[in-house]
mmCIF file of C-alpha atoms in Angstrom:
data_model
loop_
_atom_site.group_PDB
_atom_site.id
_atom_site.type_symbol
_atom_site.label_atom_id
_atom_site.label_comp_id
_atom_site.label_asym_id
_atom_site.label_seq_id
_atom_site.Cartn_x
_atom_site.Cartn_y
_atom_site.Cartn_z
ATOM 1 C CA UNK A 1 6.610 6.629 -22.528
ATOM 2 C CA UNK A 2 9.942 4.945 -23.335
ATOM 3 C CA UNK A 3 10.294 1.449 -24.742
ATOM 4 C CA UNK A 4 11.648 0.324 -21.356
ATOM 5 C CA UNK A 5 8.631 1.792 -19.542
ATOM 6 C CA UNK A 6 6.239 0.171 -22.003
ATOM 7 C CA UNK A 7 7.892 -3.231 -21.586
ATOM 8 C CA UNK A 8 7.786 -2.886 -17.795
ATOM 9 C CA UNK A 9 4.112 -1.912 -17.746
ATOM 10 C CA UNK A 10 3.208 -4.851 -20.012
ATOM 11 C CA UNK A 11 5.070 -7.217 -17.693
ATOM 12 C CA UNK A 12 3.175 -5.888 -14.673
ATOM 13 C CA UNK A 13 -0.092 -6.015 -16.601
ATOM 14 C CA UNK A 14 0.342 -9.785 -17.033
ATOM 15 C CA UNK A 15 0.908 -10.191 -13.290
ATOM 16 C CA UNK A 16 -2.167 -8.077 -12.531
ATOM 17 C CA UNK A 17 -4.454 -9.972 -14.919
ATOM 18 C CA UNK A 18 -3.278 -13.294 -13.468
ATOM 19 C CA UNK A 19 -3.889 -11.967 -9.955
ATOM 20 C CA UNK A 20 -7.369 -10.749 -10.893
ATOM 21 C CA UNK A 21 -8.348 -14.239 -11.981
ATOM 22 C CA UNK A 22 -6.831 -15.805 -8.882
ATOM 23 C CA UNK A 23 -8.006 -13.543 -6.055
ATOM 24 C CA UNK A 24 -11.339 -12.098 -7.189
ATOM 25 C CA UNK A 25 -13.565 -14.400 -5.127
ATOM 26 C CA UNK A 26 -11.494 -13.798 -1.986
ATOM 27 C CA UNK A 27 -11.450 -9.996 -1.900
ATOM 28 C CA UNK A 28 -13.916 -7.136 -1.930
ATOM 29 C CA UNK A 29 -14.359 -4.934 -4.999
ATOM 30 C CA UNK A 30 -14.234 -1.713 -3.052
ATOM 31 C CA UNK A 31 -16.468 1.157 -4.166
ATOM 32 C CA UNK A 32 -15.486 4.517 -5.562
ATOM 33 C CA UNK A 33 -17.070 7.558 -3.915
ATOM 34 C CA UNK A 34 -17.354 10.940 -5.609
ATOM 35 C CA UNK A 35 -16.171 13.865 -3.479
ATOM 36 C CA UNK A 36 -18.252 17.016 -4.088
ATOM 37 C CA UNK A 37 -16.143 19.031 -1.642
ATOM 38 C CA UNK A 38 -12.738 18.151 -3.109
ATOM 39 C CA UNK A 39 -14.101 18.428 -6.652
ATOM 40 C CA UNK A 40 -15.257 21.988 -6.002
ATOM 41 C CA UNK A 41 -11.996 22.801 -4.238
ATOM 42 C CA UNK A 42 -9.900 21.757 -7.234
ATOM 43 C CA UNK A 43 -12.375 22.631 -10.005
ATOM 44 C CA UNK A 44 -12.205 19.024 -11.189
ATOM 45 C CA UNK A 45 -13.838 15.631 -10.506
ATOM 46 C CA UNK A 46 -12.381 13.754 -7.544
ATOM 47 C CA UNK A 47 -13.098 10.102 -6.777
ATOM 48 C CA UNK A 48 -12.092 8.267 -3.600
ATOM 49 C CA UNK A 49 -11.159 4.581 -3.951
ATOM 50 C CA UNK A 50 -12.258 3.083 -0.633
ATOM 51 C CA UNK A 51 -9.626 0.464 0.172
ATOM 52 C CA UNK A 52 -10.161 1.445 3.798
ATOM 53 C CA UNK A 53 -13.204 -0.874 3.739
ATOM 54 C CA UNK A 54 -11.351 -3.786 2.145
ATOM 55 C CA UNK A 55 -11.383 -7.012 4.183
ATOM 56 C CA UNK A 56 -8.811 -6.775 7.036
ATOM 57 C CA UNK A 57 -8.883 -2.987 6.640
ATOM 58 C CA UNK A 58 -6.507 -2.284 3.758
ATOM 59 C CA UNK A 59 -5.380 -2.987 0.181
ATOM 60 C CA UNK A 60 -2.679 -5.331 1.533
ATOM 61 C CA UNK A 61 -5.093 -8.263 1.375
ATOM 62 C CA UNK A 62 -4.909 -8.225 -2.435
ATOM 63 C CA UNK A 63 -1.196 -8.893 -2.775
ATOM 64 C CA UNK A 64 -0.978 -11.263 0.170
ATOM 65 C CA UNK A 65 -3.891 -13.329 -1.189
ATOM 66 C CA UNK A 66 -2.232 -13.566 -4.590
ATOM 67 C CA UNK A 67 1.032 -14.741 -3.016
ATOM 68 C CA UNK A 68 -0.573 -17.316 -0.702
ATOM 69 C CA UNK A 69 -2.651 -18.787 -3.540
ATOM 70 C CA UNK A 70 0.472 -19.161 -5.693
ATOM 71 C CA UNK A 71 2.143 -21.504 -3.195
ATOM 72 C CA UNK A 72 2.277 -25.261 -3.671
ATOM 73 C CA UNK A 73 0.669 -27.592 -1.137
ATOM 74 C CA UNK A 74 4.134 -28.577 0.034
ATOM 75 C CA UNK A 75 5.104 -24.946 0.615
ATOM 76 C CA UNK A 76 1.864 -24.256 2.493
ATOM 77 C CA UNK A 77 2.299 -27.342 4.660
ATOM 78 C CA UNK A 78 5.858 -26.384 5.526
ATOM 79 C CA UNK A 79 4.837 -22.868 6.509
ATOM 80 C CA UNK A 80 5.217 -19.219 5.595
ATOM 81 C CA UNK A 81 6.759 -16.337 7.468
ATOM 82 C CA UNK A 82 6.658 -12.545 7.398
ATOM 83 C CA UNK A 83 7.482 -9.460 9.448
ATOM 84 C CA UNK A 84 4.955 -6.679 9.927
ATOM 85 C CA UNK A 85 3.260 -4.677 12.655
ATOM 86 C CA UNK A 86 0.524 -3.328 10.448
ATOM 87 C CA UNK A 87 -1.768 -3.993 7.503
ATOM 88 C CA UNK A 88 0.408 -6.611 5.811
ATOM 89 C CA UNK A 89 0.561 -8.570 9.061
ATOM 90 C CA UNK A 90 -3.222 -8.454 9.477
ATOM 91 C CA UNK A 91 -3.779 -9.664 5.910
ATOM 92 C CA UNK A 92 -1.168 -12.409 6.347
ATOM 93 C CA UNK A 93 -2.713 -13.633 9.608
ATOM 94 C CA UNK A 94 -6.254 -13.609 8.189
ATOM 95 C CA UNK A 95 -5.176 -15.589 5.113
ATOM 96 C CA UNK A 96 -3.141 -18.103 7.108
ATOM 97 C CA UNK A 97 -6.264 -18.897 9.099
ATOM 98 C CA UNK A 98 -8.580 -18.919 6.065
ATOM 99 C CA UNK A 99 -6.405 -21.255 3.996
ATOM 100 C CA UNK A 100 -5.107 -23.291 6.933
ATOM 101 C CA UNK A 101 -1.485 -22.342 6.299
ATOM 102 C CA UNK A 102 1.083 -22.443 9.092
ATOM 103 C CA UNK A 103 2.149 -18.824 9.353
ATOM 104 C CA UNK A 104 4.539 -16.965 11.645
ATOM 105 C CA UNK A 105 4.724 -13.196 12.042
ATOM 106 C CA UNK A 106 7.799 -11.536 13.533
ATOM 107 C CA UNK A 107 7.217 -8.247 15.339
ATOM 108 C CA UNK A 108 9.636 -5.844 17.031
ATOM 109 C CA UNK A 109 9.753 -6.276 20.793
ATOM 110 C CA UNK A 110 8.506 -2.682 21.031
ATOM 111 C CA UNK A 111 5.197 -3.410 19.235
ATOM 112 C CA UNK A 112 2.063 -2.015 20.842
ATOM 113 C CA UNK A 113 -0.181 -4.440 22.761
ATOM 114 C CA UNK A 114 -3.131 -3.343 20.573
ATOM 115 C CA UNK A 115 -1.413 -4.462 17.369
ATOM 116 C CA UNK A 116 -0.254 -7.720 18.933
ATOM 117 C CA UNK A 117 -3.771 -8.509 20.131
ATOM 118 C CA UNK A 118 -5.295 -7.772 16.710
ATOM 119 C CA UNK A 119 -2.946 -10.282 15.063
ATOM 120 C CA UNK A 120 -3.571 -12.919 17.722
ATOM 121 C CA UNK A 121 -7.318 -12.610 17.165
ATOM 122 C CA UNK A 122 -6.695 -14.185 13.754
ATOM 123 C CA UNK A 123 -4.831 -17.025 15.445
ATOM 124 C CA UNK A 124 -1.392 -15.950 14.225
ATOM 125 C CA UNK A 125 1.832 -17.351 15.668
ATOM 126 C CA UNK A 126 3.450 -14.113 16.836
ATOM 127 C CA UNK A 127 7.157 -13.965 17.686
ATOM 128 C CA UNK A 128 9.403 -11.059 18.619
ATOM 129 C CA UNK A 129 12.823 -9.817 17.609
ATOM 130 C CA UNK A 130 14.694 -6.517 17.797
ATOM 131 C CA UNK A 131 13.488 -3.016 18.487
ATOM 132 C CA UNK A 132 12.262 -2.041 15.010
ATOM 133 C CA UNK A 133 10.627 -3.481 11.885
ATOM 134 C CA UNK A 134 13.837 -3.650 9.858
ATOM 135 C CA UNK A 135 15.571 -5.860 12.439
ATOM 136 C CA UNK A 136 12.473 -8.053 12.757
ATOM 137 C CA UNK A 137 12.336 -8.496 8.972
ATOM 138 C CA UNK A 138 16.045 -9.337 8.648
ATOM 139 C CA UNK A 139 15.640 -11.961 11.363
ATOM 140 C CA UNK A 140 12.480 -13.383 9.761
ATOM 141 C CA UNK A 141 14.306 -13.729 6.436
ATOM 142 C CA UNK A 142 17.166 -15.556 8.163
ATOM 143 C CA UNK A 143 14.721 -17.975 9.785
ATOM 144 C CA UNK A 144 12.997 -18.527 6.440
ATOM 145 C CA UNK A 145 16.313 -19.342 4.756
ATOM 146 C CA UNK A 146 17.440 -21.616 7.568
ATOM 147 C CA UNK A 147 14.188 -23.596 7.774
ATOM 148 C CA UNK A 148 13.267 -23.552 4.073
ATOM 149 C CA UNK A 149 10.133 -21.450 4.597
ATOM 150 C CA UNK A 150 8.598 -18.967 2.162
ATOM 151 C CA UNK A 151 9.120 -15.362 3.249
ATOM 152 C CA UNK A 152 6.242 -13.144 2.136
ATOM 153 C CA UNK A 153 7.363 -9.560 1.607
ATOM 154 C CA UNK A 154 4.973 -6.660 2.073
ATOM 155 C CA UNK A 155 5.976 -5.187 -1.311
ATOM 156 C CA UNK A 156 9.151 -6.685 -2.824
ATOM 157 C CA UNK A 157 7.556 -9.490 -4.840
ATOM 158 C CA UNK A 158 6.007 -9.599 -8.353
ATOM 159 C CA UNK A 159 2.910 -11.432 -7.109
ATOM 160 C CA UNK A 160 2.370 -8.925 -4.313
ATOM 161 C CA UNK A 161 2.603 -6.118 -6.875
ATOM 162 C CA UNK A 162 0.247 -7.987 -9.197
ATOM 163 C CA UNK A 163 -2.340 -8.333 -6.453
ATOM 164 C CA UNK A 164 -2.197 -4.654 -5.525
ATOM 165 C CA UNK A 165 -2.568 -3.751 -9.202
ATOM 166 C CA UNK A 166 -6.055 -5.269 -9.333
ATOM 167 C CA UNK A 167 -7.188 -1.908 -7.953
ATOM 168 C CA UNK A 168 -6.416 -0.540 -11.421
ATOM 169 C CA UNK A 169 -8.756 -3.059 -13.054
ATOM 170 C CA UNK A 170 -11.565 -2.033 -10.701
ATOM 171 C CA UNK A 171 -10.963 1.665 -11.328
ATOM 172 C CA UNK A 172 -11.393 1.167 -15.060
ATOM 173 C CA UNK A 173 -14.693 -0.596 -14.449
ATOM 174 C CA UNK A 174 -15.887 2.146 -12.120
ATOM 175 C CA UNK A 175 -14.741 5.406 -13.762
ATOM 176 C CA UNK A 176 -15.230 6.212 -17.443
ATOM 177 C CA UNK A 177 -12.129 8.402 -17.757
ATOM 178 C CA UNK A 178 -9.080 8.536 -15.499
ATOM 179 C CA UNK A 179 -6.607 11.387 -15.907
ATOM 180 C CA UNK A 180 -4.619 11.155 -12.705
ATOM 181 C CA UNK A 181 -4.217 8.782 -9.744
ATOM 182 C CA UNK A 182 -2.659 9.812 -6.418
ATOM 183 C CA UNK A 183 -1.254 6.876 -4.446
ATOM 184 C CA UNK A 184 0.345 6.553 -0.980
ATOM 185 C CA UNK A 185 3.929 5.262 -1.191
ATOM 186 C CA UNK A 186 5.983 3.336 1.345
ATOM 187 C CA UNK A 187 7.876 0.396 -0.137
ATOM 188 C CA UNK A 188 6.151 1.001 -3.456
ATOM 189 C CA UNK A 189 4.147 -2.186 -4.007
ATOM 190 C CA UNK A 190 0.783 -0.448 -4.316
ATOM 191 C CA UNK A 191 1.868 2.278 -6.720
ATOM 192 C CA UNK A 192 3.930 -0.195 -8.787
ATOM 193 C CA UNK A 193 0.897 -2.403 -9.403
ATOM 194 C CA UNK A 194 -1.488 0.459 -10.151
ATOM 195 C CA UNK A 195 1.006 2.327 -12.358
ATOM 196 C CA UNK A 196 2.023 -0.791 -14.269
ATOM 197 C CA UNK A 197 -1.530 -1.775 -15.105
ATOM 198 C CA UNK A 198 -2.951 1.676 -15.868
ATOM 199 C CA UNK A 199 0.060 2.761 -17.943
ATOM 200 C CA UNK A 200 -0.408 -0.391 -20.046
ATOM 201 C CA UNK A 201 -3.968 0.805 -20.708
ATOM 202 C CA UNK A 202 -3.067 4.438 -21.374
ATOM 203 C CA UNK A 203 0.356 6.066 -21.189
ATOM 204 C CA UNK A 204 -1.401 9.411 -20.610
ATOM 205 C CA UNK A 205 -2.716 8.514 -17.145
ATOM 206 C CA UNK A 206 -0.604 10.463 -14.659
ATOM 207 C CA UNK A 207 0.551 8.513 -11.599
ATOM 208 C CA UNK A 208 1.602 10.578 -8.584
ATOM 209 C CA UNK A 209 3.241 9.150 -5.469
ATOM 210 C CA UNK A 210 2.409 10.727 -2.101
ATOM 211 C CA UNK A 211 4.725 10.555 0.913
ATOM 212 C CA UNK A 212 5.128 12.305 4.267
ATOM 213 C CA UNK A 213 8.053 14.733 4.443
ATOM 214 C CA UNK A 214 9.255 12.860 7.523
ATOM 215 C CA UNK A 215 9.570 9.537 5.679
ATOM 216 C CA UNK A 216 10.099 10.015 1.946
ATOM 217 C CA UNK A 217 12.689 7.330 1.227
ATOM 218 C CA UNK A 218 11.359 6.349 -2.212
ATOM 219 C CA UNK A 219 11.214 9.967 -3.349
ATOM 220 C CA UNK A 220 14.746 10.694 -2.105
ATOM 221 C CA UNK A 221 16.074 7.474 -3.638
ATOM 222 C CA UNK A 222 14.607 8.264 -7.051
ATOM 223 C CA UNK A 223 16.119 11.742 -6.933
ATOM 224 C CA UNK A 224 19.490 10.213 -6.034
ATOM 225 C CA UNK A 225 19.221 7.504 -8.699
ATOM 226 C CA UNK A 226 19.852 4.737 -6.163
ATOM 227 C CA UNK A 227 18.220 3.212 -3.099
ATOM 228 C CA UNK A 228 19.226 5.242 -0.061
ATOM 229 C CA UNK A 229 19.435 4.096 3.545
ATOM 230 C CA UNK A 230 17.713 6.873 5.467
ATOM 231 C CA UNK A 231 16.312 7.191 8.954
ATOM 232 C CA UNK A 232 12.595 7.964 8.994
ATOM 233 C CA UNK A 233 11.204 10.353 11.572
ATOM 234 C CA UNK A 234 8.014 9.576 13.467
ATOM 235 C CA UNK A 235 4.959 10.308 11.330
ATOM 236 C CA UNK A 236 1.223 9.850 11.669
ATOM 237 C CA UNK A 237 1.509 8.063 8.322
ATOM 238 C CA UNK A 238 3.132 5.085 10.043
ATOM 239 C CA UNK A 239 1.736 2.666 7.442
ATOM 240 C CA UNK A 240 3.963 4.211 4.772
ATOM 241 C CA UNK A 241 7.019 4.882 6.939
ATOM 242 C CA UNK A 242 10.334 3.069 6.700
ATOM 243 C CA UNK A 243 13.058 2.155 4.264
ATOM 244 C CA UNK A 244 13.332 0.168 1.051
ATOM 245 C CA UNK A 245 15.127 -3.161 0.701
ATOM 246 C CA UNK A 246 18.454 -2.922 -1.205
ATOM 247 C CA UNK A 247 17.159 -5.181 -3.990
ATOM 248 C CA UNK A 248 13.600 -3.801 -4.099
ATOM 249 C CA UNK A 249 12.013 -4.429 -7.504
ATOM 250 C CA UNK A 250 9.650 -1.543 -6.812
ATOM 251 C CA UNK A 251 12.468 1.005 -7.122
ATOM 252 C CA UNK A 252 13.078 0.665 -10.892
ATOM 253 C CA UNK A 253 9.311 0.445 -11.456
ATOM 254 C CA UNK A 254 8.770 3.740 -9.644
ATOM 255 C CA UNK A 255 11.698 5.276 -11.528
ATOM 256 C CA UNK A 256 10.103 4.401 -14.860
ATOM 257 C CA UNK A 257 6.359 4.622 -14.260
ATOM 258 C CA UNK A 258 5.675 7.169 -11.505
ATOM 259 C CA UNK A 259 5.338 10.620 -13.059
ATOM 260 C CA UNK A 260 5.753 12.762 -9.967
ATOM 261 C CA UNK A 261 5.813 12.847 -6.173
ATOM 262 C CA UNK A 262 4.122 15.207 -3.733
ATOM 263 C CA UNK A 263 5.425 15.396 -0.153
ATOM 264 C CA UNK A 264 3.180 16.567 2.680
ATOM 265 C CA UNK A 265 3.671 17.768 6.246
ATOM 266 C CA UNK A 266 2.220 16.243 9.407
ATOM 267 C CA UNK A 267 -0.173 19.188 9.704
ATOM 268 C CA UNK A 268 -1.399 18.618 6.143
ATOM 269 C CA UNK A 269 -1.950 14.899 6.816
ATOM 270 C CA UNK A 270 -3.930 15.611 9.993
ATOM 271 C CA UNK A 271 -6.039 18.213 8.191
ATOM 272 C CA UNK A 272 -6.797 15.659 5.439
ATOM 273 C CA UNK A 273 -7.802 13.026 8.006
ATOM 274 C CA UNK A 274 -10.223 15.463 9.606
ATOM 275 C CA UNK A 275 -11.640 16.476 6.241
ATOM 276 C CA UNK A 276 -12.416 12.891 5.192
ATOM 277 C CA UNK A 277 -14.116 12.229 8.528
ATOM 278 C CA UNK A 278 -16.091 15.471 8.375
ATOM 279 C CA UNK A 279 -17.116 15.462 4.697
ATOM 280 C CA UNK A 280 -17.356 11.718 3.973
ATOM 281 C CA UNK A 281 -17.862 10.171 7.438
ATOM 282 C CA UNK A 282 -15.070 7.697 6.716
ATOM 283 C CA UNK A 283 -12.385 6.373 9.048
ATOM 284 C CA UNK A 284 -8.953 6.285 7.413
ATOM 285 C CA UNK A 285 -5.376 5.919 8.630
ATOM 286 C CA UNK A 286 -2.523 8.370 8.176
ATOM 287 C CA UNK A 287 -1.142 6.748 5.016
ATOM 288 C CA UNK A 288 -4.599 6.837 3.403
ATOM 289 C CA UNK A 289 -4.748 10.589 4.003
ATOM 290 C CA UNK A 290 -1.557 11.219 1.998
ATOM 291 C CA UNK A 291 -3.300 11.479 -1.416
ATOM 292 C CA UNK A 292 -5.956 13.776 0.046
ATOM 293 C CA UNK A 293 -3.330 16.041 1.596
ATOM 294 C CA UNK A 294 -1.287 16.005 -1.619
ATOM 295 C CA UNK A 295 -4.323 16.869 -3.743
ATOM 296 C CA UNK A 296 -5.242 19.808 -1.519
ATOM 297 C CA UNK A 297 -1.627 21.035 -1.488
ATOM 298 C CA UNK A 298 -1.411 21.194 -5.284
ATOM 299 C CA UNK A 299 -5.096 21.444 -6.191
ATOM 300 C CA UNK A 300 -4.621 23.995 -8.974
ATOM 301 C CA UNK A 301 -2.701 21.547 -11.182
ATOM 302 C CA UNK A 302 -5.737 19.231 -11.393
ATOM 303 C CA UNK A 303 -8.281 21.667 -12.859
ATOM 304 C CA UNK A 304 -10.651 20.010 -15.335
ATOM 305 C CA UNK A 305 -9.301 16.511 -14.693
ATOM 306 C CA UNK A 306 -10.763 13.249 -13.396
ATOM 307 C CA UNK A 307 -8.674 12.510 -10.317
ATOM 308 C CA UNK A 308 -8.578 9.332 -8.199
ATOM 309 C CA UNK A 309 -7.321 9.321 -4.603
ATOM 310 C CA UNK A 310 -6.462 5.886 -3.186
ATOM 311 C CA UNK A 311 -7.626 5.669 0.451
ATOM 312 C CA UNK A 312 -5.389 2.733 1.277
ATOM 313 C CA UNK A 313 -6.470 1.640 4.756
ATOM 314 C CA UNK A 314 -8.349 2.299 7.987
ATOM 315 C CA UNK A 315 -6.103 1.159 10.844
ATOM 316 C CA UNK A 316 -5.680 4.149 13.101
ATOM 317 C CA UNK A 317 -5.429 3.899 16.882
ATOM 318 C CA UNK A 318 -7.830 5.545 19.303
ATOM 319 C CA UNK A 319 -4.862 7.425 20.773
ATOM 320 C CA UNK A 320 -4.047 8.940 17.368
ATOM 321 C CA UNK A 321 -7.694 9.798 16.748
ATOM 322 C CA UNK A 322 -7.915 11.605 20.079
ATOM 323 C CA UNK A 323 -4.882 13.727 19.181
ATOM 324 C CA UNK A 324 -6.350 14.551 15.763
ATOM 325 C CA UNK A 325 -9.834 15.436 16.973
ATOM 326 C CA UNK A 326 -9.058 17.170 20.264
#
């Protein structure tokens, strides 16, 4: 571990410890479940971190809670804004209602009625712009700048990263020895928080990012040494799909603290989803299946180790489930 990496992990550790103190009473300490099947498959000990049963259905609540609680009364009264069609949007809407904060969520005009309805159930002010998430986010940022509102990013914010990193604190309470953690990667907020905290505890813990082959922007960017603008193909791991902001603070963190990446195919993701439903009776989304698929793909490298797979969320549509199961 280089001096730069050590300094970075210590900086993230401070954010994570502050977040832990701030958000603990507002989130669930999700359980860890041992997987006999995967453990036998890899000749190791495999533990599933069940963020799929976190409040609002994903780990995103951690970072969003930390950010909302950091705002001043004046900032809360004025209002906050974000752009998301998925887990970040659900967490944002739930928190806006809980803490009585005026919140607006921008969605692409192409968003599914199911997702729109789920956000409105929390009482969110939903507005529409553009035909994809990137355009909706750019517009939301412009509105925030024009009206003096706080824009809450899904990943590109130290307090968001700090909140997600509280998973690392829980893992250390729950598992006596951690050798390796496999984490889904989209924008990189989740893996940045977990890697930063755990590497500050032990530089020997291996952190592996997991992405779908059809949307592996972080992986490709790290290989190129710069943030790339790439088109993502459609993937069942829609929660991790998409690009990275040009100034994303998660990029240098992943460069320094993520040890390796494993990319998986759509068939491997679907197989992992089925396996978790069949062997553990758990409902997970495509992004949450990435670590499972990655573990199975390279199972031989984990022999004799204590391995943690982060099951990041549970939001999968009935249409997708039908395709997977039928």
